[in-house]
CSV table of C-alpha atoms in Angstrom, one decimal:
chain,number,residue,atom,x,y,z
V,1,UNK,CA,-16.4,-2.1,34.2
V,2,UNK,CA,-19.7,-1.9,35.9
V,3,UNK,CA,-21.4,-1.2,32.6
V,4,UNK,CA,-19.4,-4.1,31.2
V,5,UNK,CA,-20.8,-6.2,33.4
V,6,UNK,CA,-24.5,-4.8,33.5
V,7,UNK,CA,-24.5,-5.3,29.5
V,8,UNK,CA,-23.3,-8.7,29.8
V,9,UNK,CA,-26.1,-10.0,31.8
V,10,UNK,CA,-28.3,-8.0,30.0
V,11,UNK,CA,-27.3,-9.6,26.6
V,12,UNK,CA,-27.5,-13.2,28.5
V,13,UNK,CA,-30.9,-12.4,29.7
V,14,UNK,CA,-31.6,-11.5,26.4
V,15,UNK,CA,-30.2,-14.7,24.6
V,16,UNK,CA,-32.1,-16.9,27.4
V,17,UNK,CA,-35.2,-15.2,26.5
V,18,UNK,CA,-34.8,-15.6,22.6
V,19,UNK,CA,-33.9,-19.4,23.4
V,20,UNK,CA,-36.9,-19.9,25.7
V,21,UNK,CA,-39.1,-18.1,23.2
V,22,UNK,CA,-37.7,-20.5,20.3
V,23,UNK,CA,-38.2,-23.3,22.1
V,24,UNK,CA,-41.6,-22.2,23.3
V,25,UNK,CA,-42.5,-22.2,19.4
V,26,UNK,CA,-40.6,-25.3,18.5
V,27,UNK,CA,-42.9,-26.9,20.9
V,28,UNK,CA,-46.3,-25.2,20.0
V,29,UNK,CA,-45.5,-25.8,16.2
V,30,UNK,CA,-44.9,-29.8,17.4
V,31,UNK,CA,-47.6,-30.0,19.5
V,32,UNK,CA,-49.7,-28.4,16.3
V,33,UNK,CA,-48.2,-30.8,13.9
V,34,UNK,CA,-48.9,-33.6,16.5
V,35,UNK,CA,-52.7,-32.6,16.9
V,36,UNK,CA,-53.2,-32.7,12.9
V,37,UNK,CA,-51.8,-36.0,12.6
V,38,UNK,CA,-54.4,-37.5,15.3
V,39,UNK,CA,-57.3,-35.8,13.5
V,40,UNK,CA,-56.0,-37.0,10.5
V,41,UNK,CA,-56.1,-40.4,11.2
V,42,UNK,CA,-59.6,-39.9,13.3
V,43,UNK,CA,-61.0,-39.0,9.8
V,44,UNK,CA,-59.6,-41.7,7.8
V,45,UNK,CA,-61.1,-44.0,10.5
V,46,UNK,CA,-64.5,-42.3,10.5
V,47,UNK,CA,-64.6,-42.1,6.7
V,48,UNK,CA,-63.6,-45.6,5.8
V,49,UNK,CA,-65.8,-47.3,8.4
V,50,UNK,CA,-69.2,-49.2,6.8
V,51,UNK,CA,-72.4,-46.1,6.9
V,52,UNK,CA,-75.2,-49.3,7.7
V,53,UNK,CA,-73.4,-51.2,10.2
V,54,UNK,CA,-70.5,-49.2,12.1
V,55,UNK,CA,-70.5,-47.2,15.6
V,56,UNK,CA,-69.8,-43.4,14.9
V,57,UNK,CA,-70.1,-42.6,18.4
V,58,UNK,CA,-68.8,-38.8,18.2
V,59,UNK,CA,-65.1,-38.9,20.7
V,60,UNK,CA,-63.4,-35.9,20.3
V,61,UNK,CA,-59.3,-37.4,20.2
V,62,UNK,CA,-57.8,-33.7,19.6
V,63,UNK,CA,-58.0,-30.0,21.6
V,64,UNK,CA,-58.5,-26.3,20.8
V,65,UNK,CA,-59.3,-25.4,17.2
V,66,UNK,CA,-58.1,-28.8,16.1
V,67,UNK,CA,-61.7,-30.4,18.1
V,68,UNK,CA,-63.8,-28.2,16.7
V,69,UNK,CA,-62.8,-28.9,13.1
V,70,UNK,CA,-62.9,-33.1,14.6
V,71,UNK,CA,-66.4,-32.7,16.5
V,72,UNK,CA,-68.5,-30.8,13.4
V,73,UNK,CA,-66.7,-34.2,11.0
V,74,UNK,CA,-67.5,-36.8,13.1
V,75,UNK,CA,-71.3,-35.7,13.6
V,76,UNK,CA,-71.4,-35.4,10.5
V,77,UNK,CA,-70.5,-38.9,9.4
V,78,UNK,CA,-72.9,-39.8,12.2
V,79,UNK,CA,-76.3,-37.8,10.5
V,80,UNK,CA,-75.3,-39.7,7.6
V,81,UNK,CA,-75.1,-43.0,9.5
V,82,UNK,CA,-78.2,-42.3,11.5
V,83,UNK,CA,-80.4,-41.6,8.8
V,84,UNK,CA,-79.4,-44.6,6.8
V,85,UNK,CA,-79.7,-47.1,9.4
V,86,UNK,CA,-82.8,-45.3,10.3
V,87,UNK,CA,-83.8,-46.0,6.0
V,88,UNK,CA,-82.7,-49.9,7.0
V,89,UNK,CA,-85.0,-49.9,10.1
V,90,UNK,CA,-87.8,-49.1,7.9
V,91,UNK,CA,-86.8,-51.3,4.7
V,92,UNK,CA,-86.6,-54.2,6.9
V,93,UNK,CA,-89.1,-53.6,8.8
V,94,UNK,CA,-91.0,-57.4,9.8
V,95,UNK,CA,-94.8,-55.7,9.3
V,96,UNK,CA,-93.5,-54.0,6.1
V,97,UNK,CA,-92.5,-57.0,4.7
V,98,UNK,CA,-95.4,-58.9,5.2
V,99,UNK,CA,-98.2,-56.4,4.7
V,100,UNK,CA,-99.1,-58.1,1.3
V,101,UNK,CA,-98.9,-61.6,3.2
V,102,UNK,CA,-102.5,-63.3,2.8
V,103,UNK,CA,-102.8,-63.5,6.6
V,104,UNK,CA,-102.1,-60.0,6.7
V,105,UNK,CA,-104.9,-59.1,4.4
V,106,UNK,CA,-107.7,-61.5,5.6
V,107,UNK,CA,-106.9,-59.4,8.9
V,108,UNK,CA,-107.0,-56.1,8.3
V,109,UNK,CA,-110.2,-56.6,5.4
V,110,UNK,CA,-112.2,-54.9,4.0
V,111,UNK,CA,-110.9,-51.6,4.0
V,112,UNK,CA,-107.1,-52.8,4.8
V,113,UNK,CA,-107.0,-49.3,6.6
V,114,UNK,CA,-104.3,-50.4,9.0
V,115,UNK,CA,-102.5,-51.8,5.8
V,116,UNK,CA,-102.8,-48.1,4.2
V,117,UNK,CA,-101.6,-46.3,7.3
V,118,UNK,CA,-98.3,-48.4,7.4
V,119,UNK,CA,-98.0,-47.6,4.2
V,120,UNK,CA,-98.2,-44.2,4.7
V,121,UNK,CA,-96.5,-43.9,7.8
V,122,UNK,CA,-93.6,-46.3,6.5
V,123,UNK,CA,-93.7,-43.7,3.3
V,124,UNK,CA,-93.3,-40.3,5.3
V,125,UNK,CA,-90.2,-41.9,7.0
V,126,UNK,CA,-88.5,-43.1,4.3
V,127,UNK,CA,-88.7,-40.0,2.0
V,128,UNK,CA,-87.7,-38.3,5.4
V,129,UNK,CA,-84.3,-40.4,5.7
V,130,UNK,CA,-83.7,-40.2,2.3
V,131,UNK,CA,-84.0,-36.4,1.4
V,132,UNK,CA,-82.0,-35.4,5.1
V,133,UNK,CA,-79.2,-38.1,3.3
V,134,UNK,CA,-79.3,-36.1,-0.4
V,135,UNK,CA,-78.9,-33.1,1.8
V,136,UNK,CA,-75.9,-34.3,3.6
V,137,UNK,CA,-74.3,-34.9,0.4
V,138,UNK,CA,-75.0,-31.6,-0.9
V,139,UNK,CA,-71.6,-29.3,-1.5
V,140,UNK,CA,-73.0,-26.4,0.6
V,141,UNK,CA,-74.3,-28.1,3.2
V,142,UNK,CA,-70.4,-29.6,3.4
V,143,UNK,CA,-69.0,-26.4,3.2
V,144,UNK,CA,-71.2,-24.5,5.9
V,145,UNK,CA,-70.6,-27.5,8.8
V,146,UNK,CA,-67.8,-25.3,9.8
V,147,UNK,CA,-67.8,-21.8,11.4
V,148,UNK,CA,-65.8,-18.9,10.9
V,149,UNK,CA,-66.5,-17.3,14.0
V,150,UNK,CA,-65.4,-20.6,16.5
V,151,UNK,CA,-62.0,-20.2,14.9
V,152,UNK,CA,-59.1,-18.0,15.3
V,153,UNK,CA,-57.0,-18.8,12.3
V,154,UNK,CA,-60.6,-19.3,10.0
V,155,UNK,CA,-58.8,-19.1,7.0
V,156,UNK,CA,-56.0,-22.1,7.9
V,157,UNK,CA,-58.1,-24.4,9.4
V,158,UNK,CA,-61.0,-24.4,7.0
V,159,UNK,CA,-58.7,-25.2,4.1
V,160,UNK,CA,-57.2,-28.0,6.3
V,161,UNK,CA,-60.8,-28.8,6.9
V,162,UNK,CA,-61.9,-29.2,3.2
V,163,UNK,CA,-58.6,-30.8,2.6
V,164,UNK,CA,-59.8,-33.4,5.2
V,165,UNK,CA,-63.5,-33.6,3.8
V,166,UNK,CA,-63.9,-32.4,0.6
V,167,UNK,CA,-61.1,-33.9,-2.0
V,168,UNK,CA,-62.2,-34.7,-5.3
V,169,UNK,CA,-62.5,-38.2,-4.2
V,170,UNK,CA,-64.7,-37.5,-2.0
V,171,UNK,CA,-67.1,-35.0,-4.0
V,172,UNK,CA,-67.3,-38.2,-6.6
V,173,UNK,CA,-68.3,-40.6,-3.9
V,174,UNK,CA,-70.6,-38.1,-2.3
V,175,UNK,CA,-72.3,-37.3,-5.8
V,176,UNK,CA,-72.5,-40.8,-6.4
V,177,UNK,CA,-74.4,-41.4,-3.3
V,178,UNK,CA,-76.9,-38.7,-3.4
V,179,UNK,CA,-77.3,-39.8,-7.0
V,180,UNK,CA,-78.1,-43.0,-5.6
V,181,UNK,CA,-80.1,-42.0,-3.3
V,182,UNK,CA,-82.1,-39.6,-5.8
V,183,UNK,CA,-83.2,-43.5,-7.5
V,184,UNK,CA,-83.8,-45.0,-4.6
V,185,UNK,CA,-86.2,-41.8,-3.4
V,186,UNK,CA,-88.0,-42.3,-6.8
V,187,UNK,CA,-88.4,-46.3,-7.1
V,188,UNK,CA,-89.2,-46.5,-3.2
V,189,UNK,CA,-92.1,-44.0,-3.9
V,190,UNK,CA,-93.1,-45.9,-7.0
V,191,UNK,CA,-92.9,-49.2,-5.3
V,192,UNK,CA,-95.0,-47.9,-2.0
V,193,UNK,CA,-97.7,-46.3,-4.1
V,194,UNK,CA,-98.1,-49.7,-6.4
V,195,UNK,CA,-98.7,-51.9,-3.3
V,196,UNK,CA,-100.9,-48.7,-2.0
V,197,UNK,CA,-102.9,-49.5,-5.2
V,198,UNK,CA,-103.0,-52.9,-4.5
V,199,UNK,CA,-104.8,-52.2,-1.6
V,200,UNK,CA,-107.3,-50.3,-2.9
V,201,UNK,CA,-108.0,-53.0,-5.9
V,202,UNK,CA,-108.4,-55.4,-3.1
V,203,UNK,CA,-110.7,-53.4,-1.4
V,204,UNK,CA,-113.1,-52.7,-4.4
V,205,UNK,CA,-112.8,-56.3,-5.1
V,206,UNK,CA,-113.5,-57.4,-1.3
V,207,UNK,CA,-116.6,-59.4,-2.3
V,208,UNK,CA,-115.1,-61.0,-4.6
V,209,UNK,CA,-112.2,-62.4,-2.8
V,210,UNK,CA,-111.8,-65.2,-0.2
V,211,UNK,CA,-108.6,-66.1,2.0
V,212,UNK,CA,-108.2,-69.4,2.7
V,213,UNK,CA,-105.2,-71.5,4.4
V,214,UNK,CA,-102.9,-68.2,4.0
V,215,UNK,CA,-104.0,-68.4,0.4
V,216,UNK,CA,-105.9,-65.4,-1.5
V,217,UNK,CA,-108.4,-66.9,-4.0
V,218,UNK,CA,-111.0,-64.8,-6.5
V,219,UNK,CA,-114.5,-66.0,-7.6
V,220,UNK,CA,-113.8,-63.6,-11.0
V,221,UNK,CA,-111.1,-64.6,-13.1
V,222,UNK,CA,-111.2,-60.9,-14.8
V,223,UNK,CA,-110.5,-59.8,-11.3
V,224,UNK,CA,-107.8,-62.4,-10.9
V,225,UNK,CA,-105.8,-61.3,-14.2
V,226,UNK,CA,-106.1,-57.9,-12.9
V,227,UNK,CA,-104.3,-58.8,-9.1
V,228,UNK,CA,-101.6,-61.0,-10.9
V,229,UNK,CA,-100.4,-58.1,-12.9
V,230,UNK,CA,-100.5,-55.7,-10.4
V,231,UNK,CA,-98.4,-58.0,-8.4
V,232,UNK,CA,-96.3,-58.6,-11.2
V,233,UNK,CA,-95.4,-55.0,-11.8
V,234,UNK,CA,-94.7,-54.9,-7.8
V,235,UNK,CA,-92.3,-57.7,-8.0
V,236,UNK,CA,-90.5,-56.3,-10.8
V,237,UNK,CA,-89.9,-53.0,-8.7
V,238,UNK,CA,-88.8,-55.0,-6.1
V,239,UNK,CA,-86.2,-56.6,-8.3
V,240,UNK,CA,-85.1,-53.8,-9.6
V,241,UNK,CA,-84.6,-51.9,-6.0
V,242,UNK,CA,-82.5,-54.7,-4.9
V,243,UNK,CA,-80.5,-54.5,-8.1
V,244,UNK,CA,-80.0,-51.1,-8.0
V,245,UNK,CA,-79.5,-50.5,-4.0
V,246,UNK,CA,-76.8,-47.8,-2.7
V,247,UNK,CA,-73.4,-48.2,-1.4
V,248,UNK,CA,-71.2,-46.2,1.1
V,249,UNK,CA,-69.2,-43.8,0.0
V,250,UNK,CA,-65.9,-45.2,-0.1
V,251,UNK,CA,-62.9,-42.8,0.4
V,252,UNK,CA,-60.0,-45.3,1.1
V,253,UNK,CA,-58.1,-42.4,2.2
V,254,UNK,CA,-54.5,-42.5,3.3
V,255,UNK,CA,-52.8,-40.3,5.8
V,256,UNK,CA,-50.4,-39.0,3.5
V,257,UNK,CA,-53.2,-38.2,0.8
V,258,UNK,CA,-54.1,-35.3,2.9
């Protein structure tokens, strides 16, 4: 009877500790199932908000591996941001877009060398923004943001992670960015090294050129012909920059998509 009884607590034990155990994984697989949802929807949120104009302030809404997959895709999406507002700052720019202004030139004449250095610095920076934004949209640079050895279960949460960040909607928006980005890196170099010849026609020309009432006026009409079809081909760059310029790259995803 004794060893009745001693197996009989022994099997309850047992059975309490199986249940416990079950319901220790029921929870853990909900509380898994819970944290994927909430980076899911962080995602969608990051990747659907506007790349010129929104806050990516990095907040981390998830825990354990689940962050870590959240952190490295929100910073991310705020490089991205960063360098094209940083692009904006520069295109924009109040002295940029006045440094062929008259008053500008009759300022900074005869050698227009603060003109040249604007253009040059204003150069630099924008090939700087726009080759760290091709980069970001490049598949292995995607791909590395995440690392093996921060993870326990590498295998599962990488594939979640690519599932998140890498459909095939998002490698066509990506490409079509850095695409865009390619022209805009070749017509923005184009466009600063025409108004960087201006400058340099202007200054070879200095004697024959007066400025007057915010007004440039030359005493050669040869030379004239020459500055209106410089300025000419400048304007026409201009037109077909703004014609041409980039948009976001727009995933519209859904929470059941991934």
């Amino acid at each position: 009877m004794k060893n009745k009884k001693w197996l009989k607590w022994v099997l309850i034990g047992f059975v309490v500790i199986v249940v416990a155990f079950l319901g220790l994984c029921g929870y853990w697989v909900i509380e898994d199932l819970k944290q994927e949802e909430i980076l899911k929807q962080e995602i969608i949120n990051y990747s659907n908000r506007n790349l010129e104009t929104d806050d990516f302030t990095v907040t981390v809404k998830t825990s354990g591996d689940y962050a870590y997959v959240e952190e490295a895709i929100k910073k991310y999406y705020k490089e991205l941001s960063d360098n094209i507002k940083g692009m904006n700052k520069y295109l924009t720019d109040d002295d940029f877009m006045t440094l062929l202004a008259p008053n500008n030139l009759a300022n900074d004449r005869p050698s227009y060398t603060n003109s040249q250095n604007k253009l040059k610095n204003t150069k630099e920076n924008l090939n700087k923004y726009l080759e760290a934004i091709n980069k970001l949209c490049d598949e292995k640079t995607i791909k590395s943001l995440i690392d093996k050895d921060k993870l326990e279960d590498y295998d599962y949460y990488y594939d979640f992670y690519l599932k998140l960040m890498y459909t095939e909607k998002d490698k066509k928006a990506l490409a079509d960015l850095r695409n865009q980005m390619d022209s805009i890196l070749k017509q923005l170099n184009q466009f600063l090294d025409k108004a960087s010849e201006i400058l340099v026609f202007l200054e070879k020309n200095d004697s024959l050129i007066q400025y007057e009432n915010n007004k440039l006026y030359f005493n050669s009409t040869e030379s004239l012909n020459q500055y209106n079809k410089l300025i000419n081909e400048l304007q026409l760059m201009a037109k077909n920059f703004t014609t041409n310029n980039y948009s976001k790259p727009n995933n519209d995803k859904k929470v059941s998509e991934v």
